[in-house]
Coordinates of C-alpha atoms in Angstrom, one line a residue:
M1 CA -129.6 1.7 140.6
A2 CA -132.8 0.2 139.3
R3 CA -133.7 3.0 137.0
T4 CA -132.0 5.5 136.9
T5 CA -135.0 7.2 134.5
D6 CA -136.0 11.1 134.8
G7 CA -150.4 -1.3 162.6
D8 CA -151.9 1.1 164.4
G9 CA -149.5 0.0 166.7
R10 CA -147.2 3.5 167.1
S11 CA -144.6 3.2 169.5
A12 CA -142.9 5.8 171.6
A13 CA -139.5 7.0 170.4
G14 CA -136.9 4.9 172.1
P15 CA -133.8 4.3 172.2
E16 CA -129.7 4.0 172.0
E17 CA -128.5 6.3 169.5
R18 CA -131.5 9.1 170.8
E19 CA -130.7 11.2 167.0
P20 CA -130.4 14.8 166.9
D21 CA -133.0 15.2 163.7
R22 CA -135.6 13.1 165.5
A23 CA -137.2 16.3 166.9
H24 CA -136.1 15.7 169.7
G25 CA -133.1 15.3 172.1
E26 CA -132.2 12.1 173.9
E27 CA -135.3 10.7 173.9
A28 CA -138.1 12.0 173.3
E29 CA -139.5 11.0 177.3
E30 CA -135.9 12.7 178.7
R31 CA -135.8 15.6 176.8
Q32 CA -134.2 18.4 178.1
P33 CA -137.1 21.7 179.4
G34 CA -138.3 23.8 177.2
R35 CA -137.2 27.6 177.4
A36 CA -140.5 30.8 176.9
H37 CA -139.4 32.6 173.8
G38 CA -139.9 35.7 172.4
E39 CA -138.3 39.1 174.8
G40 CA -138.3 39.1 178.3
A41 CA -138.6 35.6 178.4
R42 CA -138.4 33.7 181.8
E43 CA -137.6 29.9 182.1
Q44 CA -140.4 28.3 182.9
P45 CA -140.9 25.8 185.3
A46 CA -141.2 22.4 183.9
P47 CA -143.6 19.9 184.4
A48 CA -143.0 16.9 186.9
S49 CA -143.0 14.5 184.1
E50 CA -140.7 16.7 182.4
E51 CA -138.6 16.6 185.7
L52 CA -138.1 13.4 186.1
S53 CA -137.2 12.9 182.3
R54 CA -134.7 15.0 182.4
L55 CA -133.2 13.3 185.9
R56 CA -133.4 9.9 184.6
R57 CA -131.5 11.6 181.5
E58 CA -128.7 12.2 183.8
R59 CA -128.6 9.2 185.7
R60 CA -129.1 7.3 182.8
I61 CA -125.6 8.6 181.4
S62 CA -123.3 8.7 184.7
V63 CA -124.7 5.2 184.9
L64 CA -123.2 4.3 181.4
R65 CA -120.3 6.3 181.4
H66 CA -119.1 4.9 185.1
A67 CA -120.2 1.3 184.2
E68 CA -117.3 -1.7 183.7
R69 CA -119.6 -3.5 181.0
V70 CA -121.7 -2.5 178.4
L71 CA -123.1 -4.2 175.5
A72 CA -122.9 -1.1 173.2
R73 CA -121.2 2.7 174.6
P74 CA -122.7 5.4 172.4
G75 CA -120.4 7.7 171.2
F76 CA -122.6 10.6 171.0
L77 CA -122.8 10.5 174.8
G78 CA -118.7 11.2 175.1
T79 CA -117.4 14.4 176.6
L80 CA -116.2 17.0 174.0
R81 CA -112.9 15.9 174.4
E82 CA -113.6 12.2 174.0
R83 CA -115.6 13.3 170.7
L84 CA -112.6 15.0 168.8
A85 CA -110.8 12.2 169.5
L86 CA -112.3 10.6 166.9
L87 CA -110.8 12.3 164.3
D88 CA -107.5 11.4 165.4
G89 CA -106.1 9.6 162.5
V90 CA -107.7 10.8 159.4
H91 CA -104.8 11.9 157.7
D92 CA -104.5 8.4 156.7
L93 CA -108.3 9.1 155.2
Y94 CA -107.4 12.6 153.7
D95 CA -104.6 15.2 152.8
L96 CA -105.1 17.3 156.0
D97 CA -103.0 19.6 153.9
E98 CA -105.3 20.2 151.3
A99 CA -107.6 23.2 150.8
A100 CA -110.3 23.0 153.9
D101 CA -113.7 22.6 152.2
M102 CA -116.1 25.5 151.0
Y103 CA -120.2 25.3 150.3
G104 CA -119.8 21.1 149.7
T105 CA -115.9 21.3 147.9
G106 CA -113.0 19.0 148.8
V107 CA -113.3 16.4 151.3
V108 CA -116.8 16.7 151.4
E109 CA -117.1 15.5 147.6
A110 CA -114.7 13.0 148.4
L111 CA -117.4 11.8 150.8
E112 CA -119.3 11.9 148.6
E113 CA -117.4 10.5 145.8
K114 CA -117.2 7.6 149.1
V115 CA -120.6 7.0 149.3
A116 CA -121.6 6.6 145.6
G117 CA -118.7 4.1 145.2
L118 CA -119.8 2.0 148.2
L119 CA -123.8 1.8 147.5
G120 CA -122.7 2.0 143.6
T121 CA -124.6 5.1 142.3
E122 CA -123.7 7.4 139.8
A123 CA -123.7 9.7 142.3
A124 CA -124.1 11.3 145.9
A125 CA -124.9 14.3 147.6
F126 CA -123.8 15.2 151.6
F127 CA -126.9 16.6 153.5
P128 CA -126.6 18.2 156.7
T129 CA -129.1 15.7 158.1
G130 CA -131.4 12.8 156.9
T131 CA -134.9 15.2 157.3
M132 CA -133.1 17.4 154.8
A133 CA -132.0 14.6 152.2
Q134 CA -135.2 12.3 152.1
Q135 CA -137.9 15.8 151.6
V136 CA -135.3 16.9 149.4
A137 CA -135.3 13.6 147.7
L138 CA -139.2 12.5 147.4
R139 CA -139.7 16.5 145.9
C140 CA -137.3 15.7 143.5
W141 CA -139.2 12.4 142.2
A142 CA -141.9 13.9 142.6
G143 CA -141.5 16.7 139.9
R144 CA -140.3 14.0 137.9
T145 CA -143.5 12.0 138.4
G146 CA -146.3 14.2 138.5
S147 CA -147.4 12.8 141.9
R148 CA -146.7 14.9 145.4
T149 CA -148.3 11.5 146.8
V150 CA -145.8 9.1 149.0
A151 CA -146.7 5.9 150.4
L152 CA -144.8 4.6 152.9
H153 CA -145.5 2.7 156.7
P154 CA -147.2 4.7 160.1
L155 CA -143.9 4.0 161.7
A156 CA -141.8 5.3 158.8
H157 CA -139.3 8.5 160.7
P158 CA -141.3 11.0 158.3
E159 CA -144.6 9.9 159.9
V160 CA -143.5 9.9 163.7
H161 CA -140.1 11.8 164.0
E162 CA -140.4 15.1 161.8
R163 CA -143.4 16.9 162.9
K164 CA -145.2 16.4 159.2
A165 CA -142.3 17.8 158.1
F166 CA -143.2 16.1 154.4
T167 CA -146.6 18.2 154.5
E168 CA -145.8 21.0 156.4
V169 CA -142.8 22.0 154.4
S170 CA -142.4 20.1 151.4
G171 CA -145.9 20.0 150.0
L172 CA -146.4 16.3 150.1
R173 CA -148.7 14.0 151.1
P174 CA -147.8 10.9 153.0
V175 CA -150.3 7.4 152.5
H176 CA -150.3 4.7 154.4
I177 CA -150.3 0.7 152.7
T178 CA -150.7 -1.5 155.6
R179 CA -150.2 -0.6 159.8
E180 CA -148.6 -3.9 160.6
P181 CA -145.9 -3.7 162.1
R182 CA -143.4 -4.2 159.2
L183 CA -142.6 -3.4 155.7
P184 CA -145.9 -3.9 153.0
T185 CA -146.2 -7.2 151.1
A186 CA -146.1 -6.8 147.3
D187 CA -149.5 -7.5 147.0
E188 CA -150.3 -4.4 149.5
V189 CA -148.7 -2.8 147.2
R190 CA -150.3 -3.5 144.4
D191 CA -153.5 -3.8 146.2
F192 CA -153.4 -0.6 147.0
E193 CA -156.6 1.8 146.6
E194 CA -155.0 4.8 146.0
P195 CA -152.1 6.0 142.6
F196 CA -148.9 7.3 144.3
G197 CA -145.9 9.0 142.4
A198 CA -143.1 7.2 145.4
L199 CA -142.7 4.2 148.0
M200 CA -140.3 5.3 150.6
L201 CA -139.4 2.2 152.3
E202 CA -137.4 2.3 155.2
L203 CA -134.7 -0.3 156.0
P204 CA -135.2 -1.1 159.0
L205 CA -137.9 -0.9 160.1
R206 CA -136.8 0.9 163.5
D207 CA -140.7 1.8 165.5
A208 CA -141.5 -1.9 164.4
G209 CA -138.1 -3.7 166.2
F210 CA -135.5 -3.0 163.1
V211 CA -137.5 -5.8 161.3
L212 CA -136.1 -6.5 157.6
P213 CA -137.8 -8.4 154.7
S214 CA -136.1 -10.9 152.9
F215 CA -134.1 -10.3 150.0
E216 CA -136.2 -11.8 147.8
E217 CA -139.6 -10.0 149.9
L218 CA -138.1 -7.0 148.7
A219 CA -137.6 -6.8 145.2
E220 CA -140.8 -8.7 144.7
V221 CA -142.1 -5.0 146.5
V222 CA -139.6 -2.8 144.5
E223 CA -140.7 -4.2 141.6
A224 CA -144.4 -4.4 142.7
A225 CA -144.2 -0.8 142.9
R226 CA -142.5 -0.5 139.5
E227 CA -145.8 -2.1 138.0
R228 CA -147.6 0.9 139.3
D229 CA -144.8 3.1 137.5
A230 CA -143.8 4.3 140.7
V231 CA -140.5 5.3 141.6
V232 CA -138.6 3.9 145.1
H233 CA -136.5 5.5 147.6
F234 CA -134.2 3.8 150.6
D235 CA -134.5 5.1 154.0
G236 CA -131.3 3.7 154.3
A237 CA -130.4 5.1 157.4
R238 CA -129.0 2.2 158.7
L239 CA -128.4 0.2 155.6
W240 CA -125.1 -0.2 156.5
E241 CA -126.2 -3.0 158.8
T242 CA -128.2 -4.9 156.6
T243 CA -126.1 -6.9 154.6
V244 CA -125.7 -9.5 156.8
H245 CA -129.4 -10.3 157.0
F246 CA -129.7 -9.6 152.8
G247 CA -127.2 -11.5 152.1
R248 CA -126.1 -9.3 149.4
P249 CA -123.1 -7.0 149.3
L250 CA -124.4 -2.6 150.1
S251 CA -124.3 -2.3 146.0
G252 CA -126.5 -5.1 145.5
I253 CA -129.4 -3.6 148.0
A254 CA -129.6 -0.1 146.8
D255 CA -129.8 -1.3 142.9
L256 CA -133.2 -2.2 143.9
A257 CA -134.2 1.6 144.1
D258 CA -134.2 4.5 142.6
S259 CA -132.1 6.4 145.0
V260 CA -131.2 5.6 149.1
Y261 CA -130.2 7.6 151.9
V262 CA -127.8 7.0 154.2
S263 CA -127.1 8.5 157.7
F264 CA -123.4 8.8 159.1
Y265 CA -124.2 8.3 162.3
K266 CA -126.2 6.1 163.3
S267 CA -124.7 3.3 162.4
L268 CA -121.6 4.8 161.8
D269 CA -120.8 7.0 164.7
A270 CA -120.0 10.5 162.8
Y271 CA -120.6 14.1 164.4
G272 CA -124.0 14.0 162.2
G273 CA -125.0 14.2 158.5
A274 CA -126.6 12.2 155.6
A275 CA -126.1 11.2 152.0
L276 CA -128.4 11.0 148.9
A277 CA -127.3 9.0 146.7
G278 CA -129.2 7.9 142.9
P279 CA -128.5 9.0 139.8
R280 CA -126.6 11.9 139.0
A281 CA -129.1 13.9 137.2
L282 CA -131.5 13.7 140.1
V283 CA -128.2 14.2 142.7
E284 CA -127.5 17.8 141.1
E285 CA -131.2 18.7 141.3
A286 CA -131.0 17.9 144.9
K287 CA -128.0 19.8 145.5
A288 CA -129.9 22.7 144.3
W289 CA -132.6 22.1 146.7
R290 CA -130.4 21.7 149.5
H291 CA -129.6 25.0 148.5
R292 CA -133.0 26.1 148.8
Y293 CA -132.9 24.2 152.2
G294 CA -130.3 25.4 154.1
G295 CA -128.2 23.1 153.9
M296 CA -125.5 24.5 152.2
A297 CA -123.2 25.0 155.1
F298 CA -120.5 26.4 154.7
Q299 CA -116.9 25.0 156.2
Q300 CA -118.6 21.2 157.2
F301 CA -115.0 18.9 156.9
P302 CA -115.7 18.1 160.8
T303 CA -118.1 15.9 160.5
A304 CA -117.3 15.1 156.7
L305 CA -113.6 13.4 158.6
S306 CA -115.7 11.7 160.8
A307 CA -117.9 10.3 158.3
L308 CA -114.5 9.0 156.1
A309 CA -113.2 7.8 159.5
G310 CA -116.9 5.9 160.0
L311 CA -116.9 4.4 157.0
E312 CA -113.1 3.1 157.9
R313 CA -113.6 1.6 160.6
Q314 CA -117.1 1.4 161.8
L315 CA -118.4 0.2 158.4
P316 CA -115.9 -2.5 158.2
R317 CA -117.1 -4.1 161.5
L318 CA -120.7 -4.2 161.1
P319 CA -121.0 -7.7 160.3
E320 CA -119.6 -8.5 163.7
Y321 CA -122.2 -6.9 165.3
V322 CA -125.0 -8.2 163.8
R323 CA -123.6 -11.9 164.5
H324 CA -122.6 -11.3 168.1
A325 CA -126.3 -9.7 168.5
R326 CA -127.6 -12.8 167.9
V327 CA -125.6 -14.3 170.6
V328 CA -126.8 -12.5 173.2
A329 CA -130.8 -12.6 171.6
A330 CA -130.3 -16.2 171.9
A331 CA -128.9 -15.5 175.3
L332 CA -131.8 -13.1 176.7
R333 CA -134.6 -15.4 176.1
E334 CA -132.0 -18.1 177.8
G335 CA -131.2 -16.6 180.6
F336 CA -135.1 -15.0 181.5
A337 CA -136.8 -18.0 180.7
A338 CA -134.2 -19.9 183.8
A339 CA -135.0 -16.9 186.4
G340 CA -138.2 -17.8 185.6
L341 CA -140.0 -14.6 184.9
P342 CA -143.1 -15.4 183.8
W343 CA -143.0 -14.2 180.2
A344 CA -140.0 -12.5 178.2
R345 CA -139.9 -11.9 174.4
V346 CA -137.2 -10.5 173.0
H347 CA -138.1 -9.2 168.3
P348 CA -137.1 -10.6 165.7
T349 CA -136.5 -13.5 167.6
E350 CA -132.9 -13.5 165.8
P351 CA -131.8 -10.4 164.8
H352 CA -132.0 -8.7 161.6
T353 CA -129.3 -5.8 162.0
H354 CA -127.2 -5.3 165.7
D355 CA -130.6 -3.8 167.7
F356 CA -133.6 -5.6 168.6
R357 CA -135.7 -5.1 171.2
L358 CA -137.0 -6.9 174.9
W359 CA -140.3 -6.8 176.0
L360 CA -140.5 -7.8 179.4
P361 CA -144.1 -7.8 182.2
Y362 CA -143.9 -5.1 184.2
D363 CA -144.2 -0.9 184.6
V364 CA -141.3 1.0 182.5
D365 CA -140.5 2.4 186.4
V366 CA -139.5 -0.8 187.7
L367 CA -137.6 -1.8 184.9
T368 CA -135.7 1.5 184.6
E369 CA -135.1 1.2 188.5
A370 CA -133.9 -2.0 187.9
S371 CA -131.4 -0.8 185.1
F372 CA -130.0 1.9 186.9
R373 CA -128.7 -0.2 190.4
Q374 CA -127.6 -3.1 188.2
G375 CA -124.7 -0.3 186.5
E376 CA -124.3 1.6 190.0
E377 CA -124.0 -2.0 192.0
T378 CA -122.0 -4.2 189.6
G379 CA -120.0 -2.1 187.1
T380 CA -122.4 -4.2 184.5
L381 CA -125.3 -1.9 182.7
L382 CA -127.3 -5.0 180.4
F383 CA -129.9 -2.1 179.4
A384 CA -128.9 0.9 178.6
N385 CA -131.3 2.4 176.4
P386 CA -134.9 3.4 178.2
W387 CA -137.8 1.4 178.7
K388 CA -141.1 2.7 176.8
S389 CA -144.5 1.5 177.5
G390 CA -146.4 -1.3 175.4
G391 CA -149.8 -1.1 177.8
P392 CA -150.2 -2.0 181.3
D393 CA -147.6 -3.5 183.1
L394 CA -145.7 -3.8 179.8
A395 CA -142.2 -2.3 178.1
F396 CA -139.7 -2.1 176.0
T397 CA -136.2 -1.3 175.4
E398 CA -134.0 -1.6 172.8
V399 CA -130.5 -3.6 172.9
S400 CA -127.8 -2.5 170.5
V401 CA -124.6 -4.5 170.3
R402 CA -121.5 -3.0 169.5
A403 CA -118.0 -3.1 170.0
D404 CA -117.9 -3.3 173.7
G405 CA -120.3 -6.2 173.5
L406 CA -118.4 -8.5 171.3
A407 CA -116.7 -9.2 174.8
W408 CA -119.5 -10.8 176.3
T409 CA -120.2 -14.3 176.1
A410 CA -124.0 -16.2 176.3
D411 CA -122.8 -17.3 179.6
D412 CA -121.7 -13.2 180.5
V413 CA -125.0 -12.4 179.5
N414 CA -127.0 -15.1 181.2
A415 CA -125.5 -14.3 184.7
A416 CA -126.1 -10.0 183.7
V417 CA -129.6 -11.5 183.7
R418 CA -129.4 -13.3 186.8
E419 CA -128.0 -9.8 188.1
F420 CA -131.4 -7.3 186.6
V421 CA -133.8 -10.2 187.3
A422 CA -132.8 -10.2 191.4
R423 CA -133.4 -6.2 191.2
L424 CA -136.9 -6.9 190.2
P425 CA -140.1 -7.2 192.1
E426 CA -141.6 -11.2 193.3
A427 CA -143.4 -13.0 190.4
G428 CA -147.0 -11.7 190.9
D429 CA -146.7 -8.1 191.2
P430 CA -145.2 -6.9 188.0
G431 CA -145.7 -3.2 188.8
G432 CA -143.6 -3.6 191.9
G433 CA -144.6 0.2 193.5
R434 CA -143.8 3.9 191.6
P435 CA -139.9 4.3 192.4
N436 CA -137.8 7.6 192.5
G437 CA -136.4 8.1 188.8

């Protein structure tokens, strides 16, 4: 660790891994209808939009499960039997004859030591969710710095997906250094008009398109925060995926920050869970707050074992996924250009991780229906994630490349693009009507 001292442009959340800790279900626009609460409450009829979202979600999962070819097949959408199979072979990773964990002992401690070693930190603490881990981290830093003000991007996870938990639960005050769809620059950090005790950087910034600065730019931003006597916390939910872009090992990246949070299910396909890593004194205090926040679960061995499995099986493959995502992104650009589509954009042009965005000049309903039909009619599902509106007759989706996508060549992607475009309306009619869910 570097220290061991005690744009508006918001877009709807979208995509591939509909994280449970994002305050919604699989997707914001595809959540299940709610129920009324209280004694004798009856289920209320869902609004038409919620019913459409429910139907789309069910159809999406069905198409994904039956598709023969996909770029990524998220494990969290599997059946219970399939998810339990994740623990097959974990006896090679941890002695299953050891006593089960109780309130963070045993296999949970082993996982914490593993994470600290990978990130090069003094210690790490397991948390049931990243929402809790980051609140606790920044609450602890607030006590050390004497400031409850946290500088972060308005598109960062706590600002978009946690129902104002920073303010409502932890009494922290968020401020925004920039509203551009990227991480702040060093000059923006230096020149920001308000004091702040901590700078939180989401790496990558998911809701801006999974974007990252260069490593040199990141180091300059960190130094600018230090010049203001602020600590730096990395929201590294997907930090595992950044080594190719940064050209550094995980420990070399984490060393820039005072504390780091990582997720076990976004990149590693575990059942859930997160870790906060940093100086030992901070981590010990964080464990006390973990207890106060209700995160001291009695037994967590299934999640801990699945996290160890993810670190062993998925982590080494992430660089390969990132490199192939760049092949897929280039093929998408070429494919849509060859198909004569009037405008299409991949963002970032060269993906920073194995996730990126694709923008097309069509209505969300049209693109959603075309995606479903391609999967149902051809067995190839090119776009498995939801489409989101980016403006009138403009929409985007998040594209993820994982193990299944490694088998796709550039020619395969081009062929799939042609099949997809064949299911879109003629040029000049981007709206193409409003097909049923």
